[in-house]
Amino acid sequence: MKSRVSRIFLGLALAALPLFSVGCGSSSSASGGSGEGSNPSGSVNMMVSDASTEDWANIGVKILSISLVPQGGGNPVNIYTAGSTVAMINLVQLDQLADLLGTLSVPTGTYSAANLTISANPGDVSLIVSSDPEVGFAGTAGATIPSSQIQIQGATGMSGSLTVHVTVNFVAPLVVAANQTSSLDVEFDLAHPAFIVGHVPPANGGQTVWAVNFKGPVRHHPIWDVTRLVLRHSYGTVTSVSSDDTSIAMTRDFPVEPPTNPETDVATSQSLTILADATNGTLFYDVDAKSVVPIKNFSTVATTLPGRFVRVAARYQSNGSLVAVRMWAANAFNSIYVSPEGHVLHVNTTTDIVTVQNELGAPVQLTVNANTEFFFRTPWNAVADATPIATGTSFLTNKDLVRGYKIHASVVDPLASPLVAQTIDIEIARYDGSISAVNANNFTYTRKFATVADDYTFTLPYISSSTANGSDPLTGAAIIGYKWWSFAYPTIVDSGTNAIPDFETATNGTVTFGVTAGAYPTWGESYATWNDPIAANAWAVPWTVLMPTTVPLGTAATSYVNGSPTGSFTMSETGGTTTVPVDLTTMSGSGTLVYQVDRTNGVVTVSAVDITTTAGQNTVTTNLVAGTPVKVYGIPQANASLKAYVVIYYTGTLPAASSVD
């Protein structure tokens, strides 16, 4: 989520979204547990998603297999095994989006957890720095981090076959019924401070090491309404058109790694069935012919599609089927792939150029002209999903597109220079920053970037109190109106009549160390929605997640003192004149996340410390003493203290102050 947090570590699907989409492979149901005998099967939609980050252009992972753990015991049931060539998933592109693995056949039953096997050999996790990271970020802009500087935590096995095994316990059991479709969402939380820890040693201490930790930042997020998922565009090769022309079958394609120019594909055996929108019509773009027509079935293009490459923006129907909102077809993979996807890096309202950062960390410039159409993805509303919200350059002039948005554009001519945007799909309209001026009607986000021209201050209204706003993560109960939650407790949502007053109370604190950096306010992130009844033809906020405010690397001014329900210490900052009290929760179920980061002989180890236990409390008491370098992520309180969500303290070779700011 918040890029300030992501600067130290890696995070995936953040509060927000579904399970896995991996490269080539096929699904299978292994015997054992609920899969024994002749049990009938149901279907499970499998997806993967993550949160955004300002500092990384690419966080690539390879998922080798997925199995489900039967509730009450039994052998795990294997439902996915990657093929011989495993495509790398760039988590940065999955900013609250779901990349579809497929609809897999799963034995009926009730499952309580998923087991993930992630490839952990050198080179199996890739990190590419953004072309415009935050000031003070330890990576070089646009650089690929050498595999020798990436250490994957918890890897086991022989050299060449190293893996990390992660068990994700479900918030609510997954029930798979015969002839029905369920959905499973396992998130890689990019906003988790312990996902990627960048350890910058002193000048004589060696290279920067990036420790990648999958255990803890990967979690389950229940899906109560599959129709509200925003799916990443899918690429594939059309294999056939149904006899009644209502659907196509396509096998998934992924770009080759490392990339080539022109871009070529890696074919897989994963098959998807895509329906045309028989009611509202699918917009069909022939990239080669440079034409666009609405179609309600594939009859007019049926003879031209088999063997061609397609890119599909699709939505789920309630029965689990996929319907195309827009579809692009071309004879060459490069023609549909050279359609800039990524986060908006810059918006120049003088030249009408939008710069998008692609997954290689390179900036791609798009010219917006009078014919460029802007769409906002709303898959639960078929008409709105296929209708432009604006056309032309005024959308930029009005600052309705800013840095941090996740978009996927299509260009008039993929071979032209400069590229001219034909359409821009806004998949995520993200605002984040310090929160101020909170009242009953709206609040203000203030965001500062390395490039000053990208800074913004926006006042955004809450959505209408009568607007449907998803479901409660724990109960599935429908939520109406604005909601918010804290980063550390994504399933505990504050909604209803007290949500806004509670939000005002929760955001009225600041902390300061008495240095030139000034006060550290409450920080949050929201994904705005378009044309809510409260804000016609404008953005409004349906929800906010309070992110841990990141304060600079400091030192413990006093040693940690354990207590119940809280423990505490004070910390200071270099050059500061004031120490700040830090409170840690030691109660089971809501304990502060504490990590010990040790660097010894060039090896970085990230160890979770459970301070809800006596052993964990003793460990912190022994190691977090006065003078220990410490990093705190927390919510400023009205009494000028920090309520810590995450605490990281360092042992061994100590980090340099430049590793954070």
XYZ file of C-alpha atoms in Angstrom:
661
model
C 0.000 0.000 0.000
C 1.665 3.104 1.205
C 4.858 3.576 -0.719
C 6.729 4.921 2.313
C 6.348 1.482 3.825
C 7.107 -0.309 0.584
C 10.416 1.454 0.383
C 11.826 -0.828 3.064
C 10.145 -4.025 2.074
C 8.063 -5.672 -0.463
C 4.383 -6.160 -0.346
C 1.740 -7.792 -2.358
C -1.794 -7.808 -2.835
C -2.596 -5.604 -0.005
C -5.726 -5.243 1.530
C -6.931 -6.264 -1.236
C -7.400 -9.295 -3.205
C -7.448 -12.767 -4.791
C -5.299 -15.807 -5.293
C -2.950 -16.948 -7.902
C -2.184 -16.534 -11.445
C 0.994 -18.198 -12.323
C 2.597 -19.034 -15.604
C 2.298 -22.224 -17.503
C 0.761 -25.169 -15.849
C -2.208 -27.335 -15.300
C -4.390 -28.250 -12.369
C -4.849 -31.667 -10.883
C -6.686 -33.201 -7.951
C -4.442 -35.448 -5.918
C -5.807 -38.268 -3.813
C -5.999 -37.848 -0.079
C -8.164 -35.817 2.296
C -11.316 -34.562 0.661
C -9.989 -35.752 -2.692
C -10.179 -39.496 -1.990
C -12.583 -41.836 -3.700
C -15.127 -40.639 -6.217
C -16.148 -37.378 -4.573
C -17.751 -34.955 -7.013
C -15.911 -31.731 -7.782
C -16.729 -28.068 -7.615
C -14.891 -25.153 -9.195
C -12.617 -22.600 -7.556
C -11.560 -19.372 -9.256
C -7.863 -18.931 -8.550
C -6.240 -15.485 -8.681
C -3.309 -13.522 -7.291
C -3.059 -9.830 -6.420
C -0.972 -7.303 -4.498
C -0.614 -3.731 -3.402
C 1.123 -0.877 -5.107
C 4.570 0.467 -4.423
C 6.294 3.654 -5.477
C 9.811 2.308 -5.208
C 9.626 -0.959 -7.148
C 8.741 -1.435 -10.812
C 8.986 -5.215 -10.629
C 8.679 -7.713 -7.793
C 8.658 -11.032 -9.591
C 7.817 -14.396 -8.016
C 7.284 -17.945 -9.276
C 4.573 -20.111 -7.700
C 5.198 -23.807 -8.238
C 2.169 -25.419 -6.631
C -0.944 -24.856 -4.533
C -2.745 -27.336 -2.322
C -5.755 -27.031 -0.018
C -5.858 -28.348 3.561
C -9.111 -30.166 4.493
C -10.807 -28.833 7.606
C -10.559 -31.314 10.439
C -7.540 -33.138 9.041
C -6.528 -35.200 6.060
C -3.895 -34.987 3.377
C -3.650 -31.693 1.471
C -5.310 -31.765 -1.948
C -3.081 -30.560 -4.770
C -5.010 -28.298 -7.149
C -2.248 -26.583 -9.118
C 1.171 -27.588 -10.377
C 3.207 -25.345 -12.643
C 4.565 -26.698 -15.901
C 8.195 -27.103 -16.877
C 8.410 -23.405 -17.740
C 7.161 -21.266 -14.869
C 6.196 -17.721 -15.754
C 7.205 -15.005 -13.308
C 4.380 -12.896 -11.862
C 5.125 -9.211 -11.367
C 3.259 -8.387 -8.176
C 3.622 -4.646 -8.690
C 1.247 -4.815 -11.665
C -1.403 -6.408 -9.452
C -2.324 -3.242 -7.571
C -5.558 -4.442 -5.978
C -6.185 -6.411 -9.153
C -6.651 -10.122 -9.657
C -4.576 -11.974 -12.230
C -6.556 -15.029 -13.194
C -4.936 -18.435 -12.979
C -8.076 -20.165 -14.072
C -11.126 -21.997 -12.821
C -9.806 -25.210 -11.313
C -11.598 -28.435 -10.492
C -11.446 -29.102 -6.744
C -12.922 -32.062 -4.787
C -15.976 -31.055 -2.787
C -15.383 -30.375 0.874
C -14.457 -27.715 3.381
C -10.913 -26.380 3.465
C -9.185 -24.388 6.206
C -5.890 -23.365 4.620
C -3.798 -23.267 1.455
C -0.215 -24.430 1.061
C 1.922 -22.468 -1.384
C 5.256 -23.584 -2.782
C 7.330 -20.672 -4.074
C 10.541 -21.128 -6.049
C 13.529 -19.785 -4.102
C 16.612 -20.354 -6.260
C 18.841 -17.375 -7.108
C 17.001 -15.432 -9.806
C 13.568 -16.836 -8.925
C 12.649 -13.591 -7.173
C 13.333 -10.477 -9.248
C 13.517 -6.897 -8.022
C 13.678 -3.887 -10.365
C 13.767 -0.402 -8.870
C 11.316 2.246 -10.049
C 12.607 4.903 -12.421
C 11.592 7.578 -9.864
C 11.752 6.112 -6.337
C 11.414 8.110 -3.165
C 14.286 10.223 -1.903
C 16.517 8.105 0.311
C 15.538 4.759 -1.191
C 18.514 2.393 -1.088
C 18.145 1.145 -4.674
C 19.354 2.942 -7.796
C 16.566 4.255 -10.044
C 15.750 1.789 -12.816
C 18.331 -0.766 -11.657
C 17.849 -4.511 -11.514
C 18.955 -5.860 -8.130
C 21.548 -8.635 -8.685
C 20.386 -12.044 -7.455
C 23.467 -12.152 -5.226
C 21.981 -9.282 -3.203
C 18.555 -10.930 -2.769
C 18.257 -13.352 0.139
C 15.025 -15.365 0.287
C 14.141 -16.207 3.873
C 13.181 -19.746 4.877
C 14.372 -21.478 1.701
C 14.825 -25.251 1.949
C 16.016 -28.022 -0.364
C 19.031 -28.731 -2.523
C 20.840 -26.168 -4.658
C 18.839 -25.659 -7.852
C 15.643 -26.899 -6.230
C 15.227 -24.417 -3.385
C 11.664 -23.572 -2.339
C 9.745 -21.729 0.351
C 6.607 -23.350 1.726
C 3.939 -21.006 3.081
C 0.719 -22.052 4.807
C -2.081 -19.496 4.691
C -4.859 -20.074 7.209
C -8.260 -18.942 5.962
C -10.200 -16.243 7.768
C -13.340 -18.236 6.967
C -13.443 -21.837 5.657
C -13.578 -22.356 1.896
C -16.582 -24.509 1.043
C -16.457 -26.251 -2.338
C -19.838 -27.655 -3.409
C -20.630 -29.885 -6.377
C -21.450 -28.021 -9.588
C -20.864 -24.650 -7.936
C -18.073 -22.083 -8.243
C -16.184 -20.669 -5.252
C -13.408 -18.065 -5.159
C -10.200 -17.994 -3.173
C -8.101 -14.903 -2.533
C -4.623 -15.220 -1.064
C -2.818 -11.895 -0.815
C 0.849 -11.050 -0.842
C 0.849 -7.898 1.273
C 3.250 -5.438 -0.349
C 2.602 -2.990 2.456
C 4.025 -5.312 5.087
C 7.294 -3.912 6.505
C 8.792 -7.399 6.866
C 8.167 -8.539 3.302
C 11.271 -6.946 1.843
C 13.819 -5.580 4.268
C 16.603 -3.543 2.705
C 19.697 -3.705 4.921
C 22.266 -1.017 4.073
C 25.458 -1.536 6.081
C 28.013 1.135 6.906
C 30.459 2.048 4.130
C 32.917 -0.678 5.161
C 30.254 -3.290 5.845
C 29.580 -4.657 2.385
C 26.726 -4.560 -0.115
C 23.087 -3.734 0.485
C 21.117 -6.948 1.011
C 17.404 -7.262 0.253
C 15.824 -9.927 2.471
C 12.538 -11.286 1.052
C 10.258 -12.870 3.650
C 7.102 -14.662 2.481
C 5.999 -15.925 5.890
C 3.666 -13.380 7.495
C 3.010 -11.005 4.587
C 0.956 -13.672 2.741
C -2.623 -13.936 3.993
C -6.187 -14.848 3.131
C -8.801 -12.313 2.073
C -12.379 -13.621 1.817
C -14.299 -12.909 -1.383
C -17.983 -12.372 -0.754
C -18.903 -11.082 -4.196
C -16.903 -12.319 -7.172
C -18.627 -9.816 -9.486
C -16.796 -6.925 -7.760
C -13.316 -8.213 -8.584
C -11.297 -6.067 -10.965
C -9.319 -8.467 -13.124
C -6.023 -7.699 -14.802
C -6.195 -7.953 -18.594
C -5.550 -11.518 -19.793
C -3.429 -12.411 -22.823
C -3.871 -15.539 -24.886
C -4.202 -17.336 -28.195
C -7.692 -18.121 -29.476
C -8.081 -21.849 -30.051
C -11.745 -21.942 -31.078
C -15.074 -20.148 -31.292
C -18.133 -21.953 -29.921
C -20.606 -23.359 -32.449
C -23.229 -20.827 -31.342
C -20.702 -17.931 -31.505
C -21.351 -16.940 -27.883
C -17.831 -17.600 -26.573
C -14.195 -18.200 -27.418
C -11.656 -20.583 -25.906
C -8.153 -19.219 -25.389
C -4.932 -20.553 -23.925
C -3.043 -18.148 -21.671
C 0.123 -16.464 -22.944
C 2.760 -14.648 -20.912
C 5.636 -12.442 -22.070
C 8.989 -14.187 -22.321
C 11.519 -13.503 -19.547
C 13.823 -11.709 -19.969
C 11.849 -9.502 -22.344
C 12.620 -9.271 -26.020
C 12.035 -6.587 -28.614
C 9.631 -7.162 -30.210
C 7.994 -8.911 -27.253
C 7.327 -12.628 -27.736
C 5.048 -14.977 -25.835
C 5.367 -18.044 -23.652
C 2.446 -20.316 -24.475
C 0.743 -22.303 -21.709
C -1.860 -25.025 -21.448
C -4.107 -22.912 -19.232
C -7.457 -22.533 -20.953
C -10.077 -19.857 -20.384
C -13.561 -19.525 -21.825
C -14.623 -15.938 -22.525
C -18.198 -14.925 -23.325
C -19.244 -11.936 -25.412
C -21.545 -9.498 -23.613
C -24.843 -10.468 -25.215
C -26.751 -7.693 -23.450
C -24.510 -4.621 -23.503
C -22.053 -5.567 -26.210
C -18.285 -6.146 -26.105
C -16.030 -3.527 -27.698
C -13.854 -5.448 -30.176
C -10.632 -3.768 -31.316
C -8.817 -5.173 -34.345
C -5.328 -3.816 -33.737
C -4.061 -4.751 -37.192
C -6.998 -3.142 -39.014
C -7.138 -0.243 -36.496
C -10.892 -0.642 -36.152
C -13.345 -0.970 -33.272
C -16.881 -2.373 -33.329
C -19.358 -3.419 -30.635
C -20.322 -7.105 -30.802
C -22.882 -9.138 -28.867
C -21.514 -12.432 -30.167
C -18.497 -13.534 -32.179
C -20.317 -14.356 -35.414
C -18.869 -11.458 -37.405
C -15.260 -12.224 -36.377
C -15.432 -16.001 -35.852
C -13.461 -16.911 -38.968
C -10.640 -14.461 -38.178
C -10.031 -15.269 -34.505
C -8.583 -18.817 -34.260
C -4.808 -18.610 -33.991
C -4.748 -14.864 -33.278
C -3.493 -13.266 -30.093
C -6.021 -11.465 -27.900
C -5.989 -9.226 -24.858
C -9.171 -9.294 -22.813
C -10.591 -6.979 -20.159
C -13.136 -9.260 -18.520
C -15.502 -9.359 -15.569
C -16.961 -12.211 -13.555
C -20.646 -12.988 -13.560
C -22.204 -14.323 -10.357
C -22.071 -17.888 -11.719
C -18.291 -17.659 -12.181
C -18.269 -17.230 -15.957
C -16.108 -14.572 -17.626
C -17.570 -11.901 -19.903
C -15.432 -9.676 -22.135
C -15.916 -5.949 -21.630
C -13.293 -5.077 -24.243
C -11.137 -7.298 -26.446
C -8.105 -6.562 -28.641
C -6.974 -8.960 -31.402
C -3.768 -9.015 -33.484
C -1.628 -11.382 -35.524
C 1.510 -10.657 -33.471
C 1.813 -10.913 -29.693
C 3.838 -7.713 -29.575
C 0.960 -5.736 -31.106
C -1.350 -6.430 -28.164
C 1.376 -6.463 -25.522
C 2.841 -3.055 -26.420
C -0.082 -1.408 -24.676
C 1.382 0.389 -21.676
C 0.349 -1.085 -18.342
C 1.545 0.189 -15.020
C 1.338 2.990 -12.518
C 1.079 6.602 -13.600
C 4.468 8.186 -13.002
C 3.842 11.744 -14.238
C 0.960 13.755 -15.732
C 1.976 16.810 -17.766
C -1.069 18.998 -18.332
C 0.924 21.379 -20.555
C 1.985 18.780 -23.128
C -0.917 16.352 -22.452
C 1.560 13.530 -21.926
C 0.953 10.771 -19.371
C 4.058 8.824 -18.344
C 3.441 5.229 -17.332
C 6.056 3.080 -15.634
C 6.234 -0.387 -17.138
C 7.345 -3.517 -15.290
C 10.965 -3.062 -16.385
C 11.169 0.262 -14.589
C 11.155 2.212 -17.831
C 8.935 5.278 -18.334
C 6.579 5.040 -21.328
C 5.093 8.289 -22.621
C 1.535 8.425 -23.935
C 0.063 11.386 -25.766
C -3.556 12.110 -24.887
C -5.567 13.768 -27.641
C -9.174 14.842 -28.192
C -10.193 11.270 -29.038
C -8.641 9.465 -26.087
C -11.319 7.693 -24.040
C -11.010 7.122 -20.278
C -12.730 4.149 -18.632
C -13.067 3.354 -14.934
C -13.277 -0.379 -14.233
C -16.542 -1.230 -12.444
C -17.162 -4.921 -13.262
C -20.250 -5.117 -11.034
C -21.955 -2.545 -13.287
C -21.802 -3.808 -16.882
C -22.965 -0.574 -18.487
C -20.620 1.658 -16.499
C -17.727 -0.752 -17.067
C -18.056 -0.348 -20.849
C -18.872 3.385 -20.950
C -16.151 6.080 -21.070
C -16.208 8.443 -18.091
C -14.444 11.139 -20.134
C -12.927 11.873 -23.530
C -10.074 14.224 -24.354
C -7.437 16.277 -22.585
C -9.713 18.058 -20.113
C -9.576 14.959 -17.903
C -5.905 15.734 -17.327
C -6.447 19.477 -16.940
C -9.002 18.807 -14.191
C -6.404 16.651 -12.383
C -8.683 13.616 -12.475
C -5.622 11.481 -13.268
C -2.633 11.711 -10.913
C 0.532 9.886 -10.028
C -0.094 6.489 -8.438
C -3.122 5.458 -10.497
C -2.911 1.937 -11.946
C -3.878 1.986 -15.628
C -3.762 -0.134 -18.763
C -3.753 1.844 -21.979
C -4.308 0.931 -25.617
C -2.625 2.866 -28.391
C -3.826 3.887 -31.825
C -0.729 2.439 -33.509
C 1.725 0.245 -31.527
C 4.490 1.068 -34.049
C 4.058 4.838 -33.912
C 6.333 7.276 -32.121
C 5.177 8.951 -30.013
C 2.469 6.563 -28.846
C -1.041 8.051 -28.903
C -3.507 6.701 -26.349
C -6.714 5.326 -27.832
C -8.157 4.218 -24.481
C -6.996 4.391 -20.875
C -8.477 1.900 -18.441
C -8.268 3.273 -14.897
C -8.100 0.096 -12.855
C -7.257 1.742 -9.533
C -7.710 5.448 -8.711
C -5.332 5.591 -5.767
C -4.852 8.525 -3.417
C -2.578 8.339 -0.400
C -0.607 10.570 1.887
C -0.916 12.423 5.158
C -4.487 12.939 6.354
C -5.768 16.319 7.540
C -8.885 18.488 7.797
C -11.108 15.518 8.615
C -14.779 16.388 9.080
C -18.194 14.827 8.606
C -18.196 15.382 4.828
C -14.633 14.957 3.552
C -10.934 14.920 4.343
C -7.684 15.970 2.657
C -4.758 13.917 1.356
C -1.380 15.622 0.972
C 1.247 13.693 -0.986
C 4.877 14.570 -1.653
C 7.024 12.813 -4.277
C 10.670 12.854 -5.362
C 9.509 14.811 -8.432
C 7.892 17.924 -6.980
C 5.624 18.450 -9.996
C 3.785 15.253 -9.021
C 2.821 16.525 -5.546
C -0.854 16.912 -4.812
C -3.264 18.048 -2.132
C -6.829 16.813 -2.687
C -9.952 17.089 -0.622
C -12.158 14.074 -1.260
C -15.730 13.478 -0.106
C -16.928 10.233 1.443
C -19.312 8.194 -0.674
C -23.018 8.546 0.000
C -24.375 6.909 3.144
C -26.776 5.006 0.873
C -24.117 3.556 -1.476
C -23.511 -0.199 -1.288
C -19.901 -0.780 -0.276
C -19.067 -4.474 -0.241
C -19.254 -6.882 2.664
C -17.814 -7.304 6.117
C -14.679 -9.488 5.804
C -15.626 -11.619 8.809
C -19.386 -11.959 8.576
C -20.177 -11.292 4.940
C -22.841 -8.769 5.986
C -23.510 -6.019 3.435
C -21.926 -2.622 4.188
C -23.590 0.643 3.202
C -21.652 3.902 3.090
C -18.058 4.749 4.017
C -15.805 2.287 5.867
C -12.236 2.217 7.167
C -9.808 -0.106 8.905
C -6.248 -0.236 10.206
C -3.411 -1.855 8.276
C -2.658 -4.388 11.007
C -6.294 -5.532 11.296
C -7.690 -5.797 7.747
C -10.665 -7.917 8.780
C -11.855 -5.515 11.500
C -13.794 -2.923 9.507
C -15.405 0.177 11.025
C -18.640 0.923 9.139
C -22.118 2.259 9.749
C -23.230 5.454 11.446
C -20.139 5.724 13.681
C -17.559 5.117 10.943
C -16.884 8.757 10.096
C -16.811 10.061 13.717
C -14.473 7.178 14.618
C -12.280 8.059 11.629
C -12.038 11.667 12.831
C -10.903 10.474 16.261
C -8.388 8.000 14.842
C -6.648 10.580 12.644
C -6.151 13.495 15.035
C -2.686 12.588 16.349
C 0.888 13.558 15.416
C 4.361 12.824 16.779
C 7.567 14.841 16.537
C 11.211 14.332 17.468
C 11.866 18.068 17.525
C 13.899 18.147 14.305
C 13.529 19.938 10.985
C 11.428 17.099 9.541
C 8.552 18.398 11.624
C 5.567 16.430 12.837
C 4.629 12.979 11.520
C 0.867 12.859 10.949
C -1.501 9.982 10.349
C -1.110 8.382 6.933
C -3.724 6.603 4.846
C -4.643 5.255 1.456
C -7.939 5.162 -0.449
C -9.061 3.920 -3.839
C -11.591 6.405 -5.151
C -14.745 5.664 -7.100
C -16.266 7.701 -9.933
C -19.682 9.351 -10.127
C -21.049 8.388 -6.740
C -24.384 10.111 -5.943
C -22.500 12.370 -3.562
C -20.008 13.488 -6.270
C -21.400 13.546 -9.799
C -18.687 13.146 -12.467
C -15.981 13.312 -9.828
C -14.075 11.076 -7.415
C -15.300 10.061 -3.949
C -13.821 7.808 -1.264
C -15.527 4.509 -0.402
C -12.906 3.418 2.120
C -9.614 4.276 3.782
C -6.963 2.067 5.296
C -4.884 3.751 7.979
C -1.289 2.921 7.118
C 1.486 2.812 9.689
C 3.246 6.157 9.627
C 6.923 5.514 8.942
C 9.386 7.405 11.111
C 13.118 7.392 10.315
C 15.479 4.738 11.581
C 16.178 5.700 15.175
C 17.534 4.256 18.384
C 15.864 3.097 21.538
C 16.307 5.884 24.088
C 15.117 3.594 26.872
C 14.960 -0.181 27.032
C 11.760 -2.073 26.304
C 9.612 -2.677 29.382
C 7.100 -5.481 29.104
C 3.566 -5.150 30.385
C -0.019 -6.233 29.855
C -1.890 -5.279 27.754
C 0.971 -3.104 26.469
C 4.740 -2.912 26.602
C 6.674 0.245 25.815
C 9.960 2.007 25.157
C 10.987 5.446 23.946
C 12.944 6.200 20.795
C 15.022 9.090 19.542
C 16.065 10.335 16.114
C 19.501 11.621 15.111
C 19.598 15.351 15.787
C 16.297 15.270 17.632
C 15.531 17.021 20.881
C 12.480 14.975 21.916
C 11.998 11.275 22.581
C 8.762 9.625 21.467
C 6.928 6.977 23.547
C 6.189 3.784 21.595
C 3.449 1.434 22.813
C 3.334 -2.243 21.783
C 0.295 -4.467 22.264
C 1.039 -7.808 23.948
C -2.483 -9.232 23.930
C -3.083 -12.457 22.001
C -4.891 -11.869 18.709
C -3.855 -8.233 18.419
C -0.163 -8.247 19.264
C 2.240 -5.794 17.657
C 4.285 -7.457 14.900
C 7.909 -7.525 16.028
C 10.865 -8.612 13.874
C 14.512 -9.084 14.756
C 16.793 -8.407 11.781
C 20.292 -9.805 12.170
C 23.195 -9.396 9.743
C 26.121 -11.694 10.425
C 28.883 -12.473 7.914
C 26.847 -10.870 5.133
C 23.748 -13.007 5.791
C 20.544 -11.204 6.771
C 17.992 -13.111 8.838
C 14.488 -11.802 9.527
C 12.921 -13.489 12.562
C 9.385 -12.901 13.802
C 9.093 -12.468 17.574
C 5.687 -13.252 19.101
C 5.336 -10.801 21.971
C 2.028 -12.316 23.052
C 4.098 -15.160 24.556
C 6.433 -15.124 27.554
C 9.331 -16.353 25.426
C 8.803 -13.607 22.860
C 8.523 -10.930 25.524
C 11.786 -12.133 27.077
C 13.513 -12.014 23.672
C 12.477 -8.416 23.075
C 13.358 -7.397 26.633
C 16.850 -8.870 26.182
C 17.573 -7.381 22.762
C 15.648 -4.097 22.508
C 17.751 -2.125 24.972
C 18.825 1.521 25.017
C 20.959 2.283 21.973
C 19.517 -0.462 19.758
C 18.709 0.686 16.194
C 14.965 0.431 15.717
C 12.393 1.084 13.004
C 8.781 1.742 13.997
C 5.599 1.782 11.907
C 2.578 3.019 13.829
C -0.370 5.344 14.204
C 0.306 8.714 15.893
C -1.922 9.194 18.926
C -3.480 12.353 20.349
C -1.036 12.164 23.308
C 1.964 12.385 20.898
C 2.871 8.706 21.270
C 3.087 6.017 18.583
C 0.779 3.019 18.708
C 3.109 0.520 17.065
C 1.786 -1.889 14.443
C 5.247 -3.114 13.424
C 8.588 -2.820 15.228
C 11.884 -3.898 13.634
C 15.066 -3.904 15.705
C 18.562 -4.766 14.486
C 21.361 -6.975 15.765
C 24.747 -7.988 14.343
C 26.116 -5.595 11.703
C 23.971 -2.525 12.192
C 22.241 -0.708 9.306
C 23.331 2.682 8.040
C 20.978 5.592 8.524
C 20.774 6.009 4.739
C 18.782 2.778 4.468
C 15.717 4.692 5.570
C 14.900 8.328 5.839
